[in-house]
Short mmCIF file of C-alpha atoms and ligand atoms in Angstrom, two decimals:
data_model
loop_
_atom_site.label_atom_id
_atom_site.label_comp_id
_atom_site.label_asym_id
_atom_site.label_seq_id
_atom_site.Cartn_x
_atom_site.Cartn_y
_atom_site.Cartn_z
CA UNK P 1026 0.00 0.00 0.00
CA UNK P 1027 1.45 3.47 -0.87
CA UNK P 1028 2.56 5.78 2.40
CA UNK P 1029 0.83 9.19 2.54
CA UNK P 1030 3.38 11.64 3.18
CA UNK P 1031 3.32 15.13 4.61
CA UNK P 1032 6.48 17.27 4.11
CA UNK P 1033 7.28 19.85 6.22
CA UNK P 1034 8.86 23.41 5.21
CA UNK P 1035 9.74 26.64 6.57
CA UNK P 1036 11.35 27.97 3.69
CA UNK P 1037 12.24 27.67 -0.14
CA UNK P 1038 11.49 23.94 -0.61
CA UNK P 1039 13.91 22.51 -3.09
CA UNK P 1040 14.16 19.28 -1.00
CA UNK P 1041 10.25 19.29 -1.45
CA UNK P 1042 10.37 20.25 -5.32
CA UNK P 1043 13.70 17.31 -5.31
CA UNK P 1044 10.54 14.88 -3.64
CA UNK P 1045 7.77 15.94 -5.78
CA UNK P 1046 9.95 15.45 -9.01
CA UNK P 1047 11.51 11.96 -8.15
CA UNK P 1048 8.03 10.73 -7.11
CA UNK P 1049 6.67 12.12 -10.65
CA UNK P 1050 9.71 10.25 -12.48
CA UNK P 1051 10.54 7.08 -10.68
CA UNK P 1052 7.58 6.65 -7.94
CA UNK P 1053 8.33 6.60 -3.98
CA UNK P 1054 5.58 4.02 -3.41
CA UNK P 1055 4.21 7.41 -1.48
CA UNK P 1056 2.05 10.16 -2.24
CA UNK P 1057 2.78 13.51 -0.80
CA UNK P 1058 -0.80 14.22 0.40
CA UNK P 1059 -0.01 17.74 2.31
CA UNK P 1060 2.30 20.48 2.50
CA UNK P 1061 2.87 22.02 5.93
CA UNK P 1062 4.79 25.01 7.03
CA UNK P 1063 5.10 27.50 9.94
CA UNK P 1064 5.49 30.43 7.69
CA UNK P 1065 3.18 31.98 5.73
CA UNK P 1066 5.98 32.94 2.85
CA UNK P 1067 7.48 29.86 2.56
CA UNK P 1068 7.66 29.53 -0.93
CA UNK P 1069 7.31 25.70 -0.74
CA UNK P 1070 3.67 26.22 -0.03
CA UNK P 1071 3.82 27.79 -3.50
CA UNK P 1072 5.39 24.70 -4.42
CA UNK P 1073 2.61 22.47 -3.40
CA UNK P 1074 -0.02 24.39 -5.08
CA UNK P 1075 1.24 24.51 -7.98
CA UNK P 1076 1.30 20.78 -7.60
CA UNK P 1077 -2.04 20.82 -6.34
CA UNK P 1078 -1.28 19.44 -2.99
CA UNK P 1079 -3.16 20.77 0.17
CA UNK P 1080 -1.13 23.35 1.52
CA UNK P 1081 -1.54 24.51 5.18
CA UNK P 1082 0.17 27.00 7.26
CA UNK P 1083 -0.53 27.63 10.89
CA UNK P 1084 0.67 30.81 12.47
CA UNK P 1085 2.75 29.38 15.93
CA UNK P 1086 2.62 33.19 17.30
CA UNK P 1087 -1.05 32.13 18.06
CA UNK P 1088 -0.50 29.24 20.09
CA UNK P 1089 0.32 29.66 23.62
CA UNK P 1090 2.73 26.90 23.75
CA UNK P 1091 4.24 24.83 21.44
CA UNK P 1092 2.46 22.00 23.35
CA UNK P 1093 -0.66 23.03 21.91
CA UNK P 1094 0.81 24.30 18.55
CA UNK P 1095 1.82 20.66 17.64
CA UNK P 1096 -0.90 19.11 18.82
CA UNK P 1097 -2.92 20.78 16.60
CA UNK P 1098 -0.96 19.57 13.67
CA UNK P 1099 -1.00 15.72 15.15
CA UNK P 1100 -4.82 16.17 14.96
CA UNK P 1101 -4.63 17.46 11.36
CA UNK P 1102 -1.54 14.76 10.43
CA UNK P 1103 -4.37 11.68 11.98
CA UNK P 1104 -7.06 12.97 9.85
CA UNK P 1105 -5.56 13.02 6.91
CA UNK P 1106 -3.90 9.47 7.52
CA UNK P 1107 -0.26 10.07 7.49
CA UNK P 1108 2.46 7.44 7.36
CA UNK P 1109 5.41 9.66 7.26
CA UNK P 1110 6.27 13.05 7.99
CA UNK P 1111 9.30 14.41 5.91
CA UNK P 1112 10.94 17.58 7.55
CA UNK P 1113 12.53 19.42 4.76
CA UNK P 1114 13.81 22.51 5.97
CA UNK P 1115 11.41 22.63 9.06
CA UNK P 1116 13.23 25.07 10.85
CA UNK P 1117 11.27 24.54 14.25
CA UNK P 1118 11.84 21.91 16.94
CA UNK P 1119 8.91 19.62 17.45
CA UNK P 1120 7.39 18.75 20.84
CA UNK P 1121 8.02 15.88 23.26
CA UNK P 1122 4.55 14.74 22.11
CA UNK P 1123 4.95 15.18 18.41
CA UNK P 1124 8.26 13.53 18.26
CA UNK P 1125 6.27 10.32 20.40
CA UNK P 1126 3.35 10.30 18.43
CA UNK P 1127 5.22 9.42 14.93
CA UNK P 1128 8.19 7.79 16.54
CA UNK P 1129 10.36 6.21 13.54
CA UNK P 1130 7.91 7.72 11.60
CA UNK P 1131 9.57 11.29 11.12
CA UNK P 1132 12.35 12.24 8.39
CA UNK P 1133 15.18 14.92 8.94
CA UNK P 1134 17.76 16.23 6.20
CA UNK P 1135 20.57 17.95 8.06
CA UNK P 1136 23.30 19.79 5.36
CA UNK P 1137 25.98 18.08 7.89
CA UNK P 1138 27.48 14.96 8.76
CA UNK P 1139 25.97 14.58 12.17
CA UNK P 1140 26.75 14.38 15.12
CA UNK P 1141 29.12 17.40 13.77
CA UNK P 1142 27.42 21.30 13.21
CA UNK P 1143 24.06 20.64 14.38
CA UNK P 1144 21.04 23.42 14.14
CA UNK P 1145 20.37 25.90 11.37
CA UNK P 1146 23.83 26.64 9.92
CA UNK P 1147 25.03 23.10 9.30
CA UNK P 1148 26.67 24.63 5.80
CA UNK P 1149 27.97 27.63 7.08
CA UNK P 1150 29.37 25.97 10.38
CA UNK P 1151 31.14 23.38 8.65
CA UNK P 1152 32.99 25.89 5.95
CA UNK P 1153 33.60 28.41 8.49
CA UNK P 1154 35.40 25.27 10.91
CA UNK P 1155 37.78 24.98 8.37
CA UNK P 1156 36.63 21.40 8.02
CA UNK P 1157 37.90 19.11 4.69
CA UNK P 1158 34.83 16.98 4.22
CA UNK P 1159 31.17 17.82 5.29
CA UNK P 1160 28.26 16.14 4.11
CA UNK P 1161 24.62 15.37 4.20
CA UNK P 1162 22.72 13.39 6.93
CA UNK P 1163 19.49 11.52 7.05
CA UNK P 1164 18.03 10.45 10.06
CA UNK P 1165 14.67 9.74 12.12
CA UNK P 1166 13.98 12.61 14.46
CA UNK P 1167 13.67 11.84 18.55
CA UNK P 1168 12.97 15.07 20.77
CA UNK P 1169 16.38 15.86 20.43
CA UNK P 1170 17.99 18.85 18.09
CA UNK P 1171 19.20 16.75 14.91
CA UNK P 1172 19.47 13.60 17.26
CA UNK P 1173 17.71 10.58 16.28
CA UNK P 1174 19.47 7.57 14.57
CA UNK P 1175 21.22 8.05 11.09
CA UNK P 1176 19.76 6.13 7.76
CA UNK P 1177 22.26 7.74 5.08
CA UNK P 1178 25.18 10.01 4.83
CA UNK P 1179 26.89 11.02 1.87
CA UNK P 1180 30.36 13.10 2.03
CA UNK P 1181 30.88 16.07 0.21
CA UNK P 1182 34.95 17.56 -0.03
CA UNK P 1183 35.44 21.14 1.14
CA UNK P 1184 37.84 22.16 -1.69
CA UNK P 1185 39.88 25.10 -0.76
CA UNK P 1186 39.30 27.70 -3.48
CA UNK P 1187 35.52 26.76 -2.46
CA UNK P 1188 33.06 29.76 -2.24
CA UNK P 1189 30.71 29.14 0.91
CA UNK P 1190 27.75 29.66 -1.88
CA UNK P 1191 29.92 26.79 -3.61
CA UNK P 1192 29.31 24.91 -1.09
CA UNK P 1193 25.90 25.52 -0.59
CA UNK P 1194 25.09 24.69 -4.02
CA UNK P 1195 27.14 20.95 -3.60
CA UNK P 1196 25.20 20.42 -0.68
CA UNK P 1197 21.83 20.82 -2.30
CA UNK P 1198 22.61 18.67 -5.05
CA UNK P 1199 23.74 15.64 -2.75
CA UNK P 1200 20.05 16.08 -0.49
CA UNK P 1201 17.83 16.50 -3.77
CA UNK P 1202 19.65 12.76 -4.46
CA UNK P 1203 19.72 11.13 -1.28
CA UNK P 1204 16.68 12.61 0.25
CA UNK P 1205 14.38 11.11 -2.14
CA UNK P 1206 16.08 7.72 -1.97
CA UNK P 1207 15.27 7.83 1.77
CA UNK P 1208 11.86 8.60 1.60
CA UNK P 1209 11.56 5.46 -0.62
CA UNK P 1210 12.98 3.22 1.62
CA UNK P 1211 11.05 3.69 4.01
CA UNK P 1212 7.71 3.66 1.88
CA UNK P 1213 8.91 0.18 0.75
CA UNK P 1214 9.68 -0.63 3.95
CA UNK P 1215 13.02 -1.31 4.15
CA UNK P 1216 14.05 0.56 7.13
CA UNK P 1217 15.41 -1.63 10.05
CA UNK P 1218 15.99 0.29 13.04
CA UNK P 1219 18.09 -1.48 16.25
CA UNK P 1220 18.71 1.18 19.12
CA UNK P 1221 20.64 4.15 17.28
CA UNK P 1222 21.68 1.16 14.57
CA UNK P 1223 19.49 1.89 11.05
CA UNK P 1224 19.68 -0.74 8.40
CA UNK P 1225 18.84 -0.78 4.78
CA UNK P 1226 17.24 -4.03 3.58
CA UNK P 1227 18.04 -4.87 -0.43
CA UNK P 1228 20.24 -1.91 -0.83
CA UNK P 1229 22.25 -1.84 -3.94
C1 GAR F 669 18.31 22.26 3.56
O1 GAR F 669 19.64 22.51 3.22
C2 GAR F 669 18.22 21.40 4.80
O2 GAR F 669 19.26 20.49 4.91
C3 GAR F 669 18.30 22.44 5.88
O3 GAR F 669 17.50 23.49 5.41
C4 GAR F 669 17.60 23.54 3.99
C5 GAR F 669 16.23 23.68 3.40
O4 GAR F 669 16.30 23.94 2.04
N1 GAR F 669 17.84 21.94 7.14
C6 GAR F 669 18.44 22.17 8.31
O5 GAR F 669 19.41 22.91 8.42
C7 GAR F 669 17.84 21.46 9.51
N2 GAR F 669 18.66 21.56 10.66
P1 GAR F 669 15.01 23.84 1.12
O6 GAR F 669 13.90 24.66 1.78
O7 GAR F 669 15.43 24.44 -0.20
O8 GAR F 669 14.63 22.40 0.99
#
């Protein structure tokens, strides 16, 4: 049975666009059935429409808590049936309750190899470091900041003459490849997770 997915956005959405494109081309054995985002100008709610996928923002400075905030998106997320929750650029930390509700059921792209340069500058931390090799990590979120166990990583080489836009731009292009392949794996199933430990199943 094909997952029904809801991606979550804050901003421009190219890891959403990357999603919506791969599933057009080559299938994710998912349908991206909603579009949420915390901002009201994220462009990847643009993104969605012009897809013609339910797009929904909700304004957080009207919640009194975050408490309530995400349980107000749980609510929406069980109505409409969702398998999987993709966070693409969802630049907000979700609650204790959020994070329980969908346990191993929540997907995180970080522009990092984590455990290293965790929170919102992952790109910018890592060039600025001086580091030789960065990345891009995918992993299940916990109620942790960028915690929960790792499915993929894929390096990417800091050369020196690099730009930091440079290396924005080879980041990007390793997540709109690996992010995708992620999302199918775990609409085929084929995600085995052990403690911290994630396995692939049939990978290539
Ligand atoms: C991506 O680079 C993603 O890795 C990063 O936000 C960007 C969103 O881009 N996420 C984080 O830093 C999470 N800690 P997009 O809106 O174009 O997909």
């Amino acid at each position: 049975m094909k997952k029904r997915i809801a991606v979550f956005a804050s901003g421009f959405g190219s890891n959403l666009q990357a999603l919506i494109d791969y599933n057009n081309k080559h299938g994710l054995n998912g349908d991206i059935v909603l579009v949420f985002s915390n901002n009201k100008d994220a462009f990847a709610l643009e993104r969605a429409k012009k897809n013609k996928i339910k797009a929904v923002f909700m304004d957080p400075t009207r919640y009194s808590s975050r408490e309530q905030y995400d349980s107000e998106i749980i609510e929406m997320l069980e109505e409409e049936k969702i398998d999987l929750v993709v966070l693409a650029g969802y630049m907000f930390l979700l609650s204790q309750e959020f994070a329980d509700r969908f346990k191993n059921k929540i997907l995180n792209i970080h522009p990092a190899l984590l455990p290293s340069f965790k929170g919102t500058h992952g790109i910018k931390d890592a060039y600025r470091y001086g580091v030789k090799v960065t990345g891009v990590t995918v992993h299940f979120v916990d109620e942790g900041l960028d915690s929960g166990p790792i499915i993929l990583q894929e390096t990417v080489d800091i050369d020196p003459d690099d730009s930091v836009e440079e290396l924005e731009e080879k980041i990007h292009k390793v997540e709109h490849k690996i992010y995708p392949e992620t999302v199918k794996y775990f609409c085929e199933d084929r995600l085995e997770i052990d403690g911290r430990r994630v396995k692939i199943l049939n990978k290539k």
